[in-house]
Each structure stands twice: as C-alpha cells, then as structure tokens.
Amino acid sequence: MKRAWWPLAGFVLLLALLGAGLGLKPREVPSPLIGRPVPAFALATLEDPARTLGPGDLPRQPHLINVWASWCVACQSEHPLLVAFARDTGVPVVGLNHKDEPQAARRWLQRHGNPYRMSLLDPQGGFGIDLGVYGVPETYVVDARGVIVHKHVGMLTPEVLRDTIAPLLVHPDG
C-alpha cells in the first residue's frame, strides 16, 4: 500500500517545483558586473569612426548605457521612450550599437531621433561580451564613479524607467 503513494508524492513534488519556477523572473538575471566599473574598452564612435573612446570618456555623472541595433524590433519600440527620457531628464544616455552596420545605425538615428550623447560601435559584439550582453535591447545604469549599479534586460517601459531606473539616478550613490 505504501508503494502506491510514491508516484503521488513524486507528482506533488513536481507540481511544487513547477509552481516555484513560475514565480521566477528569467529576465532578471543578476549581472556579475553590478558594483564593478564598466569594463575597459576602446571603441570607435558612430558619429566619427576615426575617433576612439574608452571608459574615461563616459559621462562623470549617473548615466545609462543602452545597447541597441537598427535591426532590433524591440529597440524601435523603446526608442521614443529613450528620446523623451534623455530630453526631459537631461540624464546622459550612451548608446552601444551592437553587431550592426554603422550606415544602417546612422540612418536609423536620423529617422527615429538620437537620444545618445555618444554612440559607441561594437560591430563584432566583443565589448558586449565583456559587458555581459545577452541581446538587445539592454540598459545599464552607471553611477558617477563609472560603476554599474543596475542592468535591465529587455525593452524599457515607462514603468521600468519611473520605478527602477530613475530612483537609481537620483540616489547619491546612483
């Protein structure tokens, strides 16, 4: 008789594990770079490919690094929000153009507006690997010391900007 309960107990355990899995947020993958400086890089700019920038050229105030590409459909959806955010808040937004064609990226910004104080070219995605980019779009919040304080995977929404990103930008350590 006791042997008949084992399959039922296994089934109940399986349901409990599946239920716990449903409560997880797979988009909230913690970044090992949280609390660390932006990795070293030397990348050309979209505006002037002959000009190379490094971490010392990033804004010395809280800012965003937004990973985007002209081929990214979700980037197009979040882009008007980034344009309005940069315009309305004055918070510098640095673009990291990921695995894209520079000409296509320039046309895309001309067509949709340019929220970026500077756009860095990462055509092979090498810096993206150093930064821990899973895909586009992604957004990093960087404090005035150049330390990554938050990573958002996926498209920004008004709620994410208001409830998660903005508080990090006004905090003394953010």
CSV table of C-alpha atoms in Angstrom, one decimal:
chain,number,residue,atom,x,y,z
A,1,MET,CA,0.0,0.0,0.0
A,2,LYS,CA,2.8,2.4,0.9
A,3,ARG,CA,4.4,1.9,-2.6
A,4,ALA,CA,1.2,3.3,-4.2
A,5,TRP,CA,1.9,6.8,-2.5
A,6,TRP,CA,5.4,7.3,-4.0
A,7,PRO,CA,4.1,8.2,-7.5
A,8,LEU,CA,1.6,10.6,-6.0
A,9,ALA,CA,4.3,12.1,-3.7
A,10,GLY,CA,6.6,12.5,-6.8
A,11,PHE,CA,3.8,14.1,-8.7
A,12,VAL,CA,3.1,16.6,-5.9
A,13,LEU,CA,6.8,17.4,-5.6
A,14,LEU,CA,7.0,18.0,-9.4
A,15,LEU,CA,4.0,20.3,-9.2
A,16,ALA,CA,5.6,22.2,-6.3
A,17,LEU,CA,8.8,22.7,-8.3
A,18,LEU,CA,6.9,23.8,-11.4
A,19,GLY,CA,4.9,26.3,-9.3
A,20,ALA,CA,8.1,27.7,-7.8
A,21,GLY,CA,9.6,28.0,-11.3
A,22,LEU,CA,6.6,30.0,-12.4
A,23,GLY,CA,7.3,32.6,-9.8
A,24,LEU,CA,10.9,33.2,-11.1
A,25,LYS,CA,11.6,36.1,-13.4
A,26,PRO,CA,14.0,34.9,-16.1
A,27,ARG,CA,14.6,38.4,-17.4
A,28,GLU,CA,16.1,39.4,-14.0
A,29,VAL,CA,19.4,37.6,-14.4
A,30,PRO,CA,21.8,39.2,-12.0
A,31,SER,CA,24.9,40.6,-13.6
A,32,PRO,CA,28.3,39.8,-12.1
A,33,LEU,CA,29.3,43.3,-13.1
A,34,ILE,CA,26.9,45.0,-10.6
A,35,GLY,CA,29.1,47.0,-8.3
A,36,ARG,CA,32.0,46.9,-10.6
A,37,PRO,CA,33.4,49.5,-13.0
A,38,VAL,CA,32.4,49.5,-16.6
A,39,PRO,CA,34.9,47.1,-18.3
A,40,ALA,CA,37.8,48.6,-20.2
A,41,PHE,CA,37.1,49.3,-23.9
A,42,ALA,CA,38.4,51.2,-26.9
A,43,LEU,CA,35.6,51.6,-29.3
A,44,ALA,CA,35.0,53.9,-32.3
A,45,THR,CA,32.1,56.3,-32.2
A,46,LEU,CA,29.2,56.1,-34.6
A,47,GLU,CA,29.4,59.8,-35.3
A,48,ASP,CA,33.2,59.6,-36.1
A,49,PRO,CA,34.6,56.1,-36.7
A,50,ALA,CA,38.1,57.6,-36.7
A,51,ARG,CA,37.6,58.7,-33.0
A,52,THR,CA,38.1,56.0,-30.4
A,53,LEU,CA,36.7,56.4,-26.8
A,54,GLY,CA,37.3,54.5,-23.6
A,55,PRO,CA,35.8,54.3,-20.1
A,56,GLY,CA,37.4,57.7,-19.2
A,57,ASP,CA,35.2,59.3,-21.9
A,58,LEU,CA,31.9,58.2,-20.3
A,59,PRO,CA,29.9,60.9,-18.5
A,60,ARG,CA,31.1,61.7,-15.0
A,61,GLN,CA,27.6,61.7,-13.7
A,62,PRO,CA,24.9,59.0,-13.4
A,63,HIS,CA,24.1,57.8,-16.9
A,64,LEU,CA,22.6,55.0,-18.9
A,65,ILE,CA,24.3,52.7,-21.4
A,66,ASN,CA,21.7,51.5,-23.8
A,67,VAL,CA,22.6,48.5,-26.1
A,68,TRP,CA,20.8,48.8,-29.4
A,69,ALA,CA,20.8,47.9,-33.0
A,70,SER,CA,19.0,49.1,-36.1
A,71,TRP,CA,17.8,45.5,-36.8
A,72,CYS,CA,16.2,45.2,-33.4
A,73,VAL,CA,12.5,45.4,-33.4
A,74,ALA,CA,12.2,45.9,-29.6
A,75,CYS,CA,14.8,48.7,-29.8
A,76,GLN,CA,12.5,50.5,-32.2
A,77,SER,CA,9.6,50.2,-29.7
A,78,GLU,CA,11.6,51.5,-26.8
A,79,HIS,CA,13.4,54.3,-28.8
A,80,PRO,CA,10.7,57.0,-28.5
A,81,LEU,CA,10.8,56.5,-24.7
A,82,LEU,CA,14.6,56.9,-24.6
A,83,VAL,CA,14.4,60.0,-26.8
A,84,ALA,CA,11.8,61.5,-24.4
A,85,PHE,CA,13.8,60.4,-21.3
A,86,ALA,CA,17.0,62.0,-22.5
A,87,ARG,CA,15.2,65.2,-23.5
A,88,ASP,CA,13.1,65.5,-20.3
A,89,THR,CA,15.6,64.4,-17.7
A,90,GLY,CA,18.9,65.5,-19.1
A,91,VAL,CA,20.4,62.2,-18.0
A,92,PRO,CA,23.1,61.3,-20.4
A,93,VAL,CA,22.4,58.2,-22.4
A,94,VAL,CA,25.3,56.4,-24.1
A,95,GLY,CA,24.4,54.1,-27.0
A,96,LEU,CA,26.2,50.9,-27.6
A,97,ASN,CA,25.5,49.9,-31.2
A,98,HIS,CA,25.7,46.2,-31.0
A,99,LYS,CA,26.5,43.9,-34.1
A,100,ASP,CA,25.2,46.4,-36.5
A,101,GLU,CA,26.2,48.1,-39.8
A,102,PRO,CA,27.2,51.7,-39.0
A,103,GLN,CA,25.4,53.1,-42.1
A,104,ALA,CA,22.2,51.4,-41.1
A,105,ALA,CA,22.6,52.7,-37.5
A,106,ARG,CA,23.1,56.3,-38.6
A,107,ARG,CA,20.1,56.2,-40.9
A,108,TRP,CA,18.1,54.7,-38.1
A,109,LEU,CA,19.0,57.5,-35.7
A,110,GLN,CA,18.2,60.1,-38.4
A,111,ARG,CA,14.8,58.6,-38.9
A,112,HIS,CA,13.9,58.0,-35.3
A,113,GLY,CA,15.8,60.7,-33.4
A,114,ASN,CA,19.0,60.4,-31.4
A,115,PRO,CA,18.8,60.2,-27.6
A,116,TYR,CA,22.5,59.4,-27.3
A,117,ARG,CA,25.2,61.7,-26.0
A,118,MET,CA,27.6,59.4,-27.8
A,119,SER,CA,27.2,56.1,-29.6
A,120,LEU,CA,29.9,53.5,-29.5
A,121,LEU,CA,30.3,51.0,-32.2
A,122,ASP,CA,30.6,47.3,-31.2
A,123,PRO,CA,30.2,45.6,-34.6
A,124,GLN,CA,31.6,42.2,-33.5
A,125,GLY,CA,30.0,42.3,-30.1
A,126,GLY,CA,33.3,41.9,-28.2
A,127,PHE,CA,32.6,44.7,-25.7
A,128,GLY,CA,29.1,43.3,-25.4
A,129,ILE,CA,30.6,40.0,-24.2
A,130,ASP,CA,32.7,41.9,-21.7
A,131,LEU,CA,29.6,43.8,-20.5
A,132,GLY,CA,27.5,40.6,-20.3
A,133,VAL,CA,25.1,41.5,-23.0
A,134,TYR,CA,22.5,38.7,-23.7
A,135,GLY,CA,20.8,40.5,-26.5
A,136,VAL,CA,19.3,43.8,-27.5
A,137,PRO,CA,18.0,46.0,-26.1
A,138,GLU,CA,19.6,46.1,-22.7
A,139,THR,CA,20.3,49.1,-20.5
A,140,TYR,CA,22.9,49.6,-17.8
A,141,VAL,CA,22.7,52.2,-15.1
A,142,VAL,CA,26.2,53.6,-14.3
A,143,ASP,CA,26.9,55.9,-11.4
A,144,ALA,CA,29.1,59.0,-11.4
A,145,ARG,CA,32.2,56.8,-10.5
A,146,GLY,CA,31.7,54.7,-13.5
A,147,VAL,CA,30.3,51.7,-11.5
A,148,ILE,CA,27.5,49.6,-12.9
A,149,VAL,CA,24.6,49.7,-10.4
A,150,HIS,CA,21.9,48.0,-12.4
A,151,LYS,CA,21.2,46.0,-15.6
A,152,HIS,CA,17.9,45.9,-17.3
A,153,VAL,CA,17.4,43.1,-19.8
A,154,GLY,CA,14.9,43.7,-22.5
A,155,MET,CA,12.8,46.7,-23.6
A,156,LEU,CA,12.5,49.7,-21.3
A,157,THR,CA,8.9,50.7,-20.4
A,158,PRO,CA,7.6,53.9,-18.7
A,159,GLU,CA,7.2,51.8,-15.6
A,160,VAL,CA,10.7,50.5,-15.6
A,161,LEU,CA,12.1,54.0,-16.2
A,162,ARG,CA,10.0,55.5,-13.4
A,163,ASP,CA,10.1,52.8,-10.8
A,164,THR,CA,13.5,51.2,-11.3
A,165,ILE,CA,15.9,53.4,-13.3
A,166,ALA,CA,15.0,56.9,-12.2
A,167,PRO,CA,15.5,56.2,-8.4
A,168,LEU,CA,19.0,54.9,-9.1
A,169,LEU,CA,19.9,58.0,-11.0
A,170,VAL,CA,19.0,60.4,-8.2
A,171,HIS,CA,20.4,58.4,-5.3
A,172,PRO,CA,23.7,59.8,-4.1
A,173,ASP,CA,25.4,56.5,-4.9
A,174,GLY,CA,23.5,56.0,-8.1
